[in-house]
Short mmCIF file of C-alpha atoms in Angstrom, two decimals:
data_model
loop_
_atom_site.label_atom_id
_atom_site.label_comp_id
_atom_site.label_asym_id
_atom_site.label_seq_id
_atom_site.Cartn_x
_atom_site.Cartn_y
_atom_site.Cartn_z
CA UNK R 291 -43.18 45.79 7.99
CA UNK R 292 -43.77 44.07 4.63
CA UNK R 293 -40.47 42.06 5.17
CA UNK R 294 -41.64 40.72 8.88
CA UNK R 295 -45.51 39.93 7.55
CA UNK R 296 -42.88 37.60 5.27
CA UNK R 297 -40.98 36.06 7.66
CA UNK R 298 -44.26 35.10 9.64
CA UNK R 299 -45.74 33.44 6.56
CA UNK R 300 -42.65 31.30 5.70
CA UNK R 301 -42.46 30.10 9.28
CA UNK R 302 -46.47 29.49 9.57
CA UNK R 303 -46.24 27.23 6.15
CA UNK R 304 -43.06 25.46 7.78
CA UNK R 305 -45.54 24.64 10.65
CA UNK R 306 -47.76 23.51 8.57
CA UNK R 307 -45.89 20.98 6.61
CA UNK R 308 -46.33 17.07 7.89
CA UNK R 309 -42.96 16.24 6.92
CA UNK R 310 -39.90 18.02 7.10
CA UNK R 311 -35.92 17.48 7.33
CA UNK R 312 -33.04 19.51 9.26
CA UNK R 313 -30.95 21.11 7.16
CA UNK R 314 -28.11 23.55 7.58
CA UNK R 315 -27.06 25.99 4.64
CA UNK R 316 -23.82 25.20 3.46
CA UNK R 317 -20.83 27.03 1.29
CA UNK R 318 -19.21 25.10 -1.58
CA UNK R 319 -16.55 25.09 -4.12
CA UNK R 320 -15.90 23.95 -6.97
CA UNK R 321 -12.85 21.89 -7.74
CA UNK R 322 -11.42 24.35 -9.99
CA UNK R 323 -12.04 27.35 -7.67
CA UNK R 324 -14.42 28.97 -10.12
CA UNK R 325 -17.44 28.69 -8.28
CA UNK R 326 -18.66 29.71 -5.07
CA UNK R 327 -22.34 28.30 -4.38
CA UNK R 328 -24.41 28.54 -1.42
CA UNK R 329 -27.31 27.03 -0.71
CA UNK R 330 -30.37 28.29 1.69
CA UNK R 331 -33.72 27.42 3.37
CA UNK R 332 -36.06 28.85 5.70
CA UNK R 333 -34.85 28.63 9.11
CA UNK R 334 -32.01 25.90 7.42
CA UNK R 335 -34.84 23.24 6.63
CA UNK R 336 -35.85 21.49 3.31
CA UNK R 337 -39.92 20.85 3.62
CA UNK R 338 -42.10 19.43 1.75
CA UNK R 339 -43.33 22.42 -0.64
CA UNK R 340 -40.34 24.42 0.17
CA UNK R 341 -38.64 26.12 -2.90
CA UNK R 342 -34.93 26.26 -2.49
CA UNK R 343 -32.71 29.15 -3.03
CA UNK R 344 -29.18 29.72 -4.11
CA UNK R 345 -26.92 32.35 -4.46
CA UNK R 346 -24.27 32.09 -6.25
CA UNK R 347 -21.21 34.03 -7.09
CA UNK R 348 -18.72 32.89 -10.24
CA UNK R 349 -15.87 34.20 -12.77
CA UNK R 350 -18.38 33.40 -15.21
CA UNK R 351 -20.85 35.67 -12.78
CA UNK R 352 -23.92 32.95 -13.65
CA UNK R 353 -27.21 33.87 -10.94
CA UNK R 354 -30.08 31.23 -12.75
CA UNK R 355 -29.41 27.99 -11.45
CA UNK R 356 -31.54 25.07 -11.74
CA UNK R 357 -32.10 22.38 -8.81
CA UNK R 358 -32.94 18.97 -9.37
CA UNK R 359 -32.21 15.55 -7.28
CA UNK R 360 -30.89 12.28 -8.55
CA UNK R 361 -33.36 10.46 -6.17
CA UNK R 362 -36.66 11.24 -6.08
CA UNK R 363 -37.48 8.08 -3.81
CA UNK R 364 -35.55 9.64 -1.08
CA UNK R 365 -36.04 13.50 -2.18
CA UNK R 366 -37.94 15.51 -5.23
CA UNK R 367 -36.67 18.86 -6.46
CA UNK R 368 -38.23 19.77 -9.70
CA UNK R 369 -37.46 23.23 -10.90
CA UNK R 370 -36.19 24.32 -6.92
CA UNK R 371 -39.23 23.04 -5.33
CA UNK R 372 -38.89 20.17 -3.10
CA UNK R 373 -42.22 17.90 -3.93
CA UNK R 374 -41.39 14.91 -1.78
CA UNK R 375 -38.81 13.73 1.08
CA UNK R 376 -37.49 10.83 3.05
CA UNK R 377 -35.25 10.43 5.55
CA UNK R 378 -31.46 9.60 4.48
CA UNK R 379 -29.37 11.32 2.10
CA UNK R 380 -30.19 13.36 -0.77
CA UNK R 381 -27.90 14.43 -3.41
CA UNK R 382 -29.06 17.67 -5.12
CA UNK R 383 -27.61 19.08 -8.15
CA UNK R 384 -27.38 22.82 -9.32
CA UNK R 385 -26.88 23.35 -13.07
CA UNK R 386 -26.25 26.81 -15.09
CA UNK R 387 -28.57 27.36 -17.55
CA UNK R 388 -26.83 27.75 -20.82
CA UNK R 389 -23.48 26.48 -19.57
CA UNK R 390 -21.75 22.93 -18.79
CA UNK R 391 -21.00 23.47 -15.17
CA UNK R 392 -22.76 21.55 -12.78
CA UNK R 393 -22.11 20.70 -8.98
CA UNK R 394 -23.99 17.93 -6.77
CA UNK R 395 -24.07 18.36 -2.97
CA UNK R 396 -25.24 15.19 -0.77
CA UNK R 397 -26.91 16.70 2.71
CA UNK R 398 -27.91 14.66 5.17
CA UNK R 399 -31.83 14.82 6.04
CA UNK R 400 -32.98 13.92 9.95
CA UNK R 401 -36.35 13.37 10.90
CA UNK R 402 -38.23 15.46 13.72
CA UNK R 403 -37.71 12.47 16.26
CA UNK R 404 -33.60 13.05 15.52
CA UNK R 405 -33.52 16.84 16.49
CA UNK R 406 -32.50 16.44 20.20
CA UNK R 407 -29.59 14.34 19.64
CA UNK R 408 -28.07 15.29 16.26
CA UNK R 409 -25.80 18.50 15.93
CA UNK R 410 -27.29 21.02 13.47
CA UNK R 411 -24.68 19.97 10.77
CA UNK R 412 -24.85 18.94 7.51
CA UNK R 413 -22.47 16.05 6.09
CA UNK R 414 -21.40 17.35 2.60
CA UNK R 415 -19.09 15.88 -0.60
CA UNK R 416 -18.28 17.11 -3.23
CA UNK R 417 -18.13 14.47 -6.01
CA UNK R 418 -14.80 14.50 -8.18
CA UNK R 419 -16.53 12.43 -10.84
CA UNK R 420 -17.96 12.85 -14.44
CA UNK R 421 -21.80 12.06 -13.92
CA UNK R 422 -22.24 14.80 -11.57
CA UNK R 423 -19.34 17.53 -12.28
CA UNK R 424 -19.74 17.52 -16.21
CA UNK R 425 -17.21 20.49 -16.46
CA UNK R 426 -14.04 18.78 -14.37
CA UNK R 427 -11.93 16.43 -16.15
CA UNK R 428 -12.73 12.86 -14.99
CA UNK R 429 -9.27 10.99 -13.79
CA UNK R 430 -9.35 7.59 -12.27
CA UNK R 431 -7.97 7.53 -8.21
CA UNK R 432 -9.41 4.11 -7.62
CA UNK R 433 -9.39 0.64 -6.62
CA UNK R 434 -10.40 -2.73 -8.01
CA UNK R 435 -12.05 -5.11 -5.92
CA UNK R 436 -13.61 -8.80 -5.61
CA UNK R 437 -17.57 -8.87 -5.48
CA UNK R 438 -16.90 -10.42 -2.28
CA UNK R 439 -15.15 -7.87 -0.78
CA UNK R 440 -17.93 -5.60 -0.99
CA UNK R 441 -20.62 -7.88 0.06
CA UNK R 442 -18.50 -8.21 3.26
CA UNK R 443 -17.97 -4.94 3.57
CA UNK R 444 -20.77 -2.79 2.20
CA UNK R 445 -19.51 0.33 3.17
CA UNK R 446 -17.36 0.03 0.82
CA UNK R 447 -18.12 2.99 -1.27
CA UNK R 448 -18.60 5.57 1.40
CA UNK R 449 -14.67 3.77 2.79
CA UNK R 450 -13.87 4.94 -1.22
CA UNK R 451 -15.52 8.33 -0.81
CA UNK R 452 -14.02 9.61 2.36
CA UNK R 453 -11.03 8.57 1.65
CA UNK R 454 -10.74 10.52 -1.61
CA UNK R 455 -10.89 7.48 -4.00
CA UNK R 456 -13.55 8.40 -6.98
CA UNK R 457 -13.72 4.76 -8.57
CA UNK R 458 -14.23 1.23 -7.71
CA UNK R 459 -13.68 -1.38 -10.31
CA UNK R 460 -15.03 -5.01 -10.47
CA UNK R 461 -12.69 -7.80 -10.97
CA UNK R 462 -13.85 -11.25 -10.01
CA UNK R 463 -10.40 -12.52 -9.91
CA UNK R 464 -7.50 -14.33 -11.98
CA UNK R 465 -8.07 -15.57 -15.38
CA UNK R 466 -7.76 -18.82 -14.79
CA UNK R 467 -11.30 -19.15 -12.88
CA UNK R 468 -14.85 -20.72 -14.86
CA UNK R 469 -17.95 -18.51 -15.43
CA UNK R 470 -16.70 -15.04 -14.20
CA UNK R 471 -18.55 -13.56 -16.66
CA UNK R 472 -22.10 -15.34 -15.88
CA UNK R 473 -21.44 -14.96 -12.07
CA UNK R 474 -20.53 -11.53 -12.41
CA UNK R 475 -23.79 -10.77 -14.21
CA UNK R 476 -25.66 -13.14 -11.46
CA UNK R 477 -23.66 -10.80 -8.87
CA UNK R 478 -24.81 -7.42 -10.00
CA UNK R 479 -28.59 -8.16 -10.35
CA UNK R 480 -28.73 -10.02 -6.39
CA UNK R 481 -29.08 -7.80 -3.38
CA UNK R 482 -25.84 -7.53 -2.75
CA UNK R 483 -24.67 -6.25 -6.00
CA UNK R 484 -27.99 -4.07 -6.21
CA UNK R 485 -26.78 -2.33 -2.77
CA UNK R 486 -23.28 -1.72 -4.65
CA UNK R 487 -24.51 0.24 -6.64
CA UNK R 488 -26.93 2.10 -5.03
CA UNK R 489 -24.42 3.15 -2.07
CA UNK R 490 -22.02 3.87 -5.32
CA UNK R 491 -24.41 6.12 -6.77
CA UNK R 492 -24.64 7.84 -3.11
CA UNK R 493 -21.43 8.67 -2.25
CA UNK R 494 -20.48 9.25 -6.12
CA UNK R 495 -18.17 6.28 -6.50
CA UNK R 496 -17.89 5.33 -10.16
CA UNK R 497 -18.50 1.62 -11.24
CA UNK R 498 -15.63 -0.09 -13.96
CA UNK R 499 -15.45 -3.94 -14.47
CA UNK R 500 -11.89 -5.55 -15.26
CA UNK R 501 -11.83 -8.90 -16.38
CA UNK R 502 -10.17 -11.72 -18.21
CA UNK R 503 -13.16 -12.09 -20.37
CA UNK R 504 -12.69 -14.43 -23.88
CA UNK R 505 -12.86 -17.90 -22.92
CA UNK R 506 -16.10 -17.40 -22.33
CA UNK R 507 -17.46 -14.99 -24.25
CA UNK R 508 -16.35 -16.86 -26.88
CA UNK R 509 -17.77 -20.36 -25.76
CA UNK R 510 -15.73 -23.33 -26.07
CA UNK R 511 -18.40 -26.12 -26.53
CA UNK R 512 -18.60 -24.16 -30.18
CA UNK R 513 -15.11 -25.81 -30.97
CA UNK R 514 -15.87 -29.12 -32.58
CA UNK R 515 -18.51 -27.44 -35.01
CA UNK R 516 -16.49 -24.38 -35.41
CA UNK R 517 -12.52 -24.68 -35.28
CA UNK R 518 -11.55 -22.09 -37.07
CA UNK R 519 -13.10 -20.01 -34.69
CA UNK R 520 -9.68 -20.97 -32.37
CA UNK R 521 -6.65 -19.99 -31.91
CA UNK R 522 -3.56 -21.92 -33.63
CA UNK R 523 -0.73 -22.67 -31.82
CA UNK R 524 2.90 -22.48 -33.63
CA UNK R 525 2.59 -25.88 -34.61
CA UNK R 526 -0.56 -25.35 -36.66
CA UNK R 527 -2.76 -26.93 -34.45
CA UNK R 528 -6.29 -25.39 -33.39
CA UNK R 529 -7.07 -25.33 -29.84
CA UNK R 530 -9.88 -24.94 -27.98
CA UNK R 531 -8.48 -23.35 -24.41
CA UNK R 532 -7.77 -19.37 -24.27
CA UNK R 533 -8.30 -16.65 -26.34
CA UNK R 534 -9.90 -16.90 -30.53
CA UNK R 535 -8.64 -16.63 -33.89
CA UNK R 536 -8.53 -12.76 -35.06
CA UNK R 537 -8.43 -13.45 -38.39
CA UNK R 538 -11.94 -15.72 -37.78
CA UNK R 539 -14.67 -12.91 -38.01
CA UNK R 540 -17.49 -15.16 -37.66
CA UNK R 541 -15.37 -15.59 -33.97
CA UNK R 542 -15.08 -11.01 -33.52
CA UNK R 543 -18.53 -11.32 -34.55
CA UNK R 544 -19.71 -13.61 -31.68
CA UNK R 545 -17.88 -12.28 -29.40
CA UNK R 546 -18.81 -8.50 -29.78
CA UNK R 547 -22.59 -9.37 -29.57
CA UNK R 548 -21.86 -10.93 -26.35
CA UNK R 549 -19.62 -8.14 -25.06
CA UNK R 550 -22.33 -5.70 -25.89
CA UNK R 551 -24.78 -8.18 -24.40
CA UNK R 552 -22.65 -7.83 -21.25
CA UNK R 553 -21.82 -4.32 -21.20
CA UNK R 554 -25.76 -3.96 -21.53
CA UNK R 555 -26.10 -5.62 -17.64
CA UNK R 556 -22.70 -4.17 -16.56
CA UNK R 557 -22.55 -1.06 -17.67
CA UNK R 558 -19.74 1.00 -16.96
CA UNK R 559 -20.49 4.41 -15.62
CA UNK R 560 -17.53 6.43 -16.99
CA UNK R 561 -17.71 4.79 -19.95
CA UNK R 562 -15.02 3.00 -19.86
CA UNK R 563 -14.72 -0.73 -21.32
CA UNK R 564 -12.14 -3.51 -19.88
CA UNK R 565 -12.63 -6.77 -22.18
CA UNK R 566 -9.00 -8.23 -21.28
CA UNK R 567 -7.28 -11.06 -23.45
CA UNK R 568 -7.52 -14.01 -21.12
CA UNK R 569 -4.74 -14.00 -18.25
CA UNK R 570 -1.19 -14.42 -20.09
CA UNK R 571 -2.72 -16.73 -22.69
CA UNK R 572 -1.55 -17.08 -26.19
CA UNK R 573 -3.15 -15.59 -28.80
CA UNK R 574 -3.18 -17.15 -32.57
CA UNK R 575 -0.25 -18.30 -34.62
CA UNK R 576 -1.17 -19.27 -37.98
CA UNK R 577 0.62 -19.74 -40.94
CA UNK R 578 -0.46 -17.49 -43.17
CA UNK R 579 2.92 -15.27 -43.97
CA UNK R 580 2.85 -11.72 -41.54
CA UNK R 581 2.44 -13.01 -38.06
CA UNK R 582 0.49 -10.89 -35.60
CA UNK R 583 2.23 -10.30 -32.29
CA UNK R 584 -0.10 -11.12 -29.19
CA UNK R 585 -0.02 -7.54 -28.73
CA UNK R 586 -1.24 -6.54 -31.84
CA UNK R 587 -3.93 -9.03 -31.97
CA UNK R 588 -5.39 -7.91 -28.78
CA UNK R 589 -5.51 -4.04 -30.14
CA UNK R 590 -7.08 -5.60 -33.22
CA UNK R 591 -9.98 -7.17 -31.39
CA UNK R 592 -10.29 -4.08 -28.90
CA UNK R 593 -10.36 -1.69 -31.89
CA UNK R 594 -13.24 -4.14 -33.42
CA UNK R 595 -15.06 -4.00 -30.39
CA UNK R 596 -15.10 -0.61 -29.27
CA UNK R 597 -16.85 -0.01 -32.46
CA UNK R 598 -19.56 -2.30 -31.82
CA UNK R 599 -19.93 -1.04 -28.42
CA UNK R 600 -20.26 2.32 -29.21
CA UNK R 601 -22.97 1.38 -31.06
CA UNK R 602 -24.80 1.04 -28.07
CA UNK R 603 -23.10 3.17 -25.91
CA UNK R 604 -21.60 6.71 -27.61
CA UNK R 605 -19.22 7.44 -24.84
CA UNK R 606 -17.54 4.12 -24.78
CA UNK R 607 -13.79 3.96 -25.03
CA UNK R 608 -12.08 0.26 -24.34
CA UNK R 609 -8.37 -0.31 -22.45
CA UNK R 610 -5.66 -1.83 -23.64
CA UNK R 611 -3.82 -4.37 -21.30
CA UNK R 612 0.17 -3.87 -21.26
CA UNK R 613 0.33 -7.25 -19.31
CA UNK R 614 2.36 -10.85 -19.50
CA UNK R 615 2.51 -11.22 -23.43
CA UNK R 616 1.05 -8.28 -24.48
CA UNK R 617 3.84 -6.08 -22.45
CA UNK R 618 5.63 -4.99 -25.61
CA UNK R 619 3.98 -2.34 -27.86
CA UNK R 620 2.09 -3.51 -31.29
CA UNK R 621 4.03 -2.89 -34.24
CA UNK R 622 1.65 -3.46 -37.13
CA UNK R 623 -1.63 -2.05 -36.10
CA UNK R 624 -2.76 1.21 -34.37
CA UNK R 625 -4.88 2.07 -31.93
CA UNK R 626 -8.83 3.79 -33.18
CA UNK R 627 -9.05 6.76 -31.42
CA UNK R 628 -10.81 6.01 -27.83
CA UNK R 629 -8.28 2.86 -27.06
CA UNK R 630 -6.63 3.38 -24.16
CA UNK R 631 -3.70 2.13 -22.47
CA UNK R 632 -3.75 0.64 -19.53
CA UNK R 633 0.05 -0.67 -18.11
CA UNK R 634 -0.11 -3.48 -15.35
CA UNK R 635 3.86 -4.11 -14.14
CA UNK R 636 3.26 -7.23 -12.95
CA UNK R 637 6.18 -8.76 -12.10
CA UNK R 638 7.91 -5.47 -10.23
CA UNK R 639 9.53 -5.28 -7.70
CA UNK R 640 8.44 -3.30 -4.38
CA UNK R 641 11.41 -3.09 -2.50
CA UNK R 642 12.79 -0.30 -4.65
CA UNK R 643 11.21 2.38 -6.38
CA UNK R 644 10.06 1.81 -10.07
CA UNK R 645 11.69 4.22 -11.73
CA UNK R 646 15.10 2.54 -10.69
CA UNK R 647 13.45 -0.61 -12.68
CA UNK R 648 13.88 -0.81 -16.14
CA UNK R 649 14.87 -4.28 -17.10
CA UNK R 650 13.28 -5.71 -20.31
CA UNK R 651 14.43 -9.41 -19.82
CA UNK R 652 11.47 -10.98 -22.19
CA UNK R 653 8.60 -10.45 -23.51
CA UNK R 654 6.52 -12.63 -20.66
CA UNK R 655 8.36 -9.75 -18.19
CA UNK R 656 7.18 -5.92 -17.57
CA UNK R 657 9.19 -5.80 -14.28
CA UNK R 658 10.85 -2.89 -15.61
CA UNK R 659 8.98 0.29 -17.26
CA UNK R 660 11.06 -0.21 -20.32
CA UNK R 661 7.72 -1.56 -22.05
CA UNK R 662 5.51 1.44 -21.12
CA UNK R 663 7.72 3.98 -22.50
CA UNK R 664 7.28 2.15 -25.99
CA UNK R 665 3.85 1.49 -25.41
CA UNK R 666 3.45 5.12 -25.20
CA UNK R 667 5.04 6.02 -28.43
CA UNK R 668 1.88 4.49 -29.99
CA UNK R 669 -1.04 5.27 -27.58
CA UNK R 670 -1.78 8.53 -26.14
CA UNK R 671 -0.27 9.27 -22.25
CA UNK R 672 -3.35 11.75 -21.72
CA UNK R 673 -5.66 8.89 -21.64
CA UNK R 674 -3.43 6.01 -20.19
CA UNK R 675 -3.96 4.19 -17.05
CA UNK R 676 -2.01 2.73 -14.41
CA UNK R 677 -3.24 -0.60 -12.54
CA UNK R 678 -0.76 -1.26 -10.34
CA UNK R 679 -0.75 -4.02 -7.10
CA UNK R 680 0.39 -1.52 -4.77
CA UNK R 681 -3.13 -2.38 -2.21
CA UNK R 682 -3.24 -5.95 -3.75
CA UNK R 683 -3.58 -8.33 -0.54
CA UNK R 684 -4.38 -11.51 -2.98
CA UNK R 685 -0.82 -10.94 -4.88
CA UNK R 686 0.62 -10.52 -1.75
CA UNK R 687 -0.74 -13.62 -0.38
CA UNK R 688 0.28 -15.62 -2.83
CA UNK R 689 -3.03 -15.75 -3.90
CA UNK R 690 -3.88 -18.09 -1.07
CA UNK R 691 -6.46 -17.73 1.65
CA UNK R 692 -6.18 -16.35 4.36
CA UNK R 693 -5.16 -13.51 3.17
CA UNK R 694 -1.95 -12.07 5.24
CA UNK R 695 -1.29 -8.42 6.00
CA UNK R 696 -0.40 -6.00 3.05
CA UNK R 697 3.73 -5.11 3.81
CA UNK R 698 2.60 -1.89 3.78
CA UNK R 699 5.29 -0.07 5.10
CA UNK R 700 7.41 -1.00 2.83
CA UNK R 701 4.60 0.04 -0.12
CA UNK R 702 4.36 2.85 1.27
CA UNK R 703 8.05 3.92 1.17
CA UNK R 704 7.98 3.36 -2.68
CA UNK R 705 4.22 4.70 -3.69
CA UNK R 706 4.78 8.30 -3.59
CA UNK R 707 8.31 8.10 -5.72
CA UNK R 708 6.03 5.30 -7.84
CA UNK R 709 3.25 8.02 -8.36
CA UNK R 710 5.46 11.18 -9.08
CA UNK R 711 7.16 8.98 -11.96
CA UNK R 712 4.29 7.63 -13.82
CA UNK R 713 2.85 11.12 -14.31
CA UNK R 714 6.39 12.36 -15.43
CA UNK R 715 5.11 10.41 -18.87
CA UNK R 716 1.97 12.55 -18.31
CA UNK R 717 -0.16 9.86 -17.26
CA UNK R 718 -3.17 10.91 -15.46
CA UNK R 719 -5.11 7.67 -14.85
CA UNK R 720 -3.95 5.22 -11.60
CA UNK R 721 -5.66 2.38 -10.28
CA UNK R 722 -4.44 -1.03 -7.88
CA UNK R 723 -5.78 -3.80 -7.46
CA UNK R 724 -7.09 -4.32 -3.97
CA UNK R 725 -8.48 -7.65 -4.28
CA UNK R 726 -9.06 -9.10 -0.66
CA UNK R 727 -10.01 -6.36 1.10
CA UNK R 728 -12.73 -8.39 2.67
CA UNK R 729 -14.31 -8.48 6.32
CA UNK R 730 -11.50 -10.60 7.99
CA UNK R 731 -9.25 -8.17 6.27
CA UNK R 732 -10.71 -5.11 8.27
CA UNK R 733 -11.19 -6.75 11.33
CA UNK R 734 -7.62 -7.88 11.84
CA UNK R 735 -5.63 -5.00 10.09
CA UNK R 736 -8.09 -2.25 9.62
CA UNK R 737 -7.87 0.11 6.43
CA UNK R 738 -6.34 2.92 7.12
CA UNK R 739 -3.66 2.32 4.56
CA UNK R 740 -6.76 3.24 2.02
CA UNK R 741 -6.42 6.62 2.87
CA UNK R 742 -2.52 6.69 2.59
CA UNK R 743 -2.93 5.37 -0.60
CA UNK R 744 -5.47 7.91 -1.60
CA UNK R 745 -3.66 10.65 -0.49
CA UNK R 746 -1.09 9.19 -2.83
CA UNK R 747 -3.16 9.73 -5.70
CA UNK R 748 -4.14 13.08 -5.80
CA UNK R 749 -2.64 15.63 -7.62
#
């Protein structure tokens, strides 16, 4: 009697509520298997003063979960109670008191007007990334694209999401272009970057930037006042195009503040930093008895700035590029703990596997993987990263416009075999370029290779 009296006062207070969203009770997992969570509401609907329940069965047998959302302008859940809605999607996350796991589930929420022609369904992911799993291993399956691609196509995250990618990096193109940096900034805070990142933060797409950064975070109008701030070629003259002088600290000052000036705008959300040597420059050559190899001047300045960066931001760790002149390993410095490599063969070949590559034929050349086993006698494989070109319509365009169609067949023939051989080194990290995946690109070749790619990737 008691228990019907109850079921008639949940459904009168459903009634009663202005605003309420369908709903169906779902079952999830964990990644790991651990966990098996589900989630339930009166009658399968979230309202407006509704307190959510969970049950939940684990190996670590945990029953007091807390609920919370991650946007309250769309949905608030404070403490299990849901204190305000909107249509769209909400992502809810349950945490274990007194433990590190946590899970986020993103259900979709109809209005009243939507109930006749929407199936009583619920459109669920389950987000393989550090912000909202805490206690699964983050590794990179992603892909790095131009800002424009993603104005273009704005659906690019949720194209990411479904198709099992967990990261999208930034990279506003070659090395050779003026005021990346500023227009990348400029980018992020205009509507279209804004909606980047909010439909990344839906769909639980992580955010990186990539870019050929020094010319101009070091500026070069400071040359005439400041030469020594430059690199020297091997004839011993300074010169104001590409890269600094390492050994110039007023020049690693200046150009950590305005890394950390930039990392304060674009702010990685894994944490990880990508402030890359411009694009197969020289470094400095002065004449000052032990000589510095390009590589190891690059790990100098990345080991300098990761520790002003973590200044601001604890978590930080900061990639170093195996790329052009800095494909052969350093010899006289080492890497701080929290450098990380990060191989780019860019002159491979894709018309064989690259484990049948291993030519070494100069330092300007990385066409074979030669270079990243030696890199990896100094930095750790655990952490190490793969950018490869293997969704890269701009390379495969010659870098021209417009773009042509990606030979993917004969990618695909090699990616797997590609794949299955970087993590025989133990590397866990893999990322491509994908630069040109724009809206002419979808319309005329689609993008279902994304998803072969993707399925690539995981383990």
């Amino acid at each position: 009697m008691m228990k019907a009296k109850w079921i008639i006062y949940k459904i009168a207070v459903i009634v009663m509520v202005l605003g309420w969203v369908q709903a169906w009770g779902q079952e999830y997992k964990s990644l790991a298997g651990t966990h098996h969570i589900v989630i339930s509401s009166p009658i399968n609907q979230i309202s407006v003063g509704e307190t959510i329940t969970m049950n939940a069965i684990s190996n670590k047998k945990y029953t007091d979960f807390v609920w919370s959302s991650e946007y309250p302008g769309i949905a608030s859940v404070v403490n299990g109670k849901v204190i305000g809605l909107d249509k769209g999607k909400v992502l809810i996350t349950a945490k274990a008191k007194g433990d590190s796991f946590e899970a986020a589930y993103l259900l979709t929420i109809t209005g009243p007007e939507d109930h006749e022609s929407l199936p009583l369904t619920t459109e669920e992911l389950y987000y393989n990334n550090p912000q909202f799993n805490r206690g699964e291993k983050y590794t990179n399956k992603g892909i790095l694209l131009f800002p424009a691609d993603v104005n273009e196509v704005p659906n690019w995250p949720s194209i990411a999401a479904k198709s099992g990618l967990n990261t999208i990096g930034i990279h506003p193109g070659g090395g050779h272009l003026e005021g990346i940096m500023e227009g990348t900034i400029n980018w992020l805070k205009s509507d279209y970057g804004q909606l980047f990142l909010k439909n990344c933060r839906r769909y639980g797409i992580e955010v990186e930037y990539e870019i050929h950064a020094i010319k101009e975070l070091l500026p070069r109008e400071m040359f005439n006042k400041y030469p020594t701030m430059f690199r020297m070629d091997k004839n011993g003259l300074r010169q104001q195009e590409d890269n600094f002088c390492i050994h110039s600290k007023q020049a690693l000052e200046l150009l950590a503040k305005n890394v950390v000036a930039f990392a304060k705008i674009a702010t990685p959300t894994t944490g990880r930093y990508y402030f890359w040597i411009d694009d197969g420059r020289h470094m400095c050559h002065p004449d000052i008895g032990d000589i510095y190899s390009d590589s190891d001047q690059a790990l100098m300045m990345e080991n300098y700035l990761l520790r002003e960066l973590r200044k601001f931001d604890p978590r930080a760790t900061i990639a170093h590029l195996t790329y052009a002149n800095t494909s052969t390993p350093p010899k006289k410095i080492k890497p701080d703990n929290g450098v990380f490599l990060e191989f780019v063969p860019i002159t491979r070949s894709y018309d064989m596997s690259y484990r049948n590559q291993s030519g070494d034929r100069s330092t300007q050349d990385n066409s074979g993987w030669v270079y990243l086993k030696q890199n990896l006698e100094i930095f750790p494989a655990n952490t190490a990263q793969i950018l490869e070109y293997w969704t890269d319509v701009s390379l495969f365009s010659n870098w021209k416009r417009p773009f042509k169609e990606l030979p993917w067949k004969k990618i695909n023939k090699v990616l797997e075999d590609d794949v299955t051989f970087y993590r025989e080194f133990g590397i866990p990290n893999f990322t491509s370029f994908g630069n040109g995946h724009d809206e002419n690109y979808l319309k005329n070749y689609g993008f279902k290779h994304i998803e072969e790619y993707s399925k690539a990737l995981q383990d």
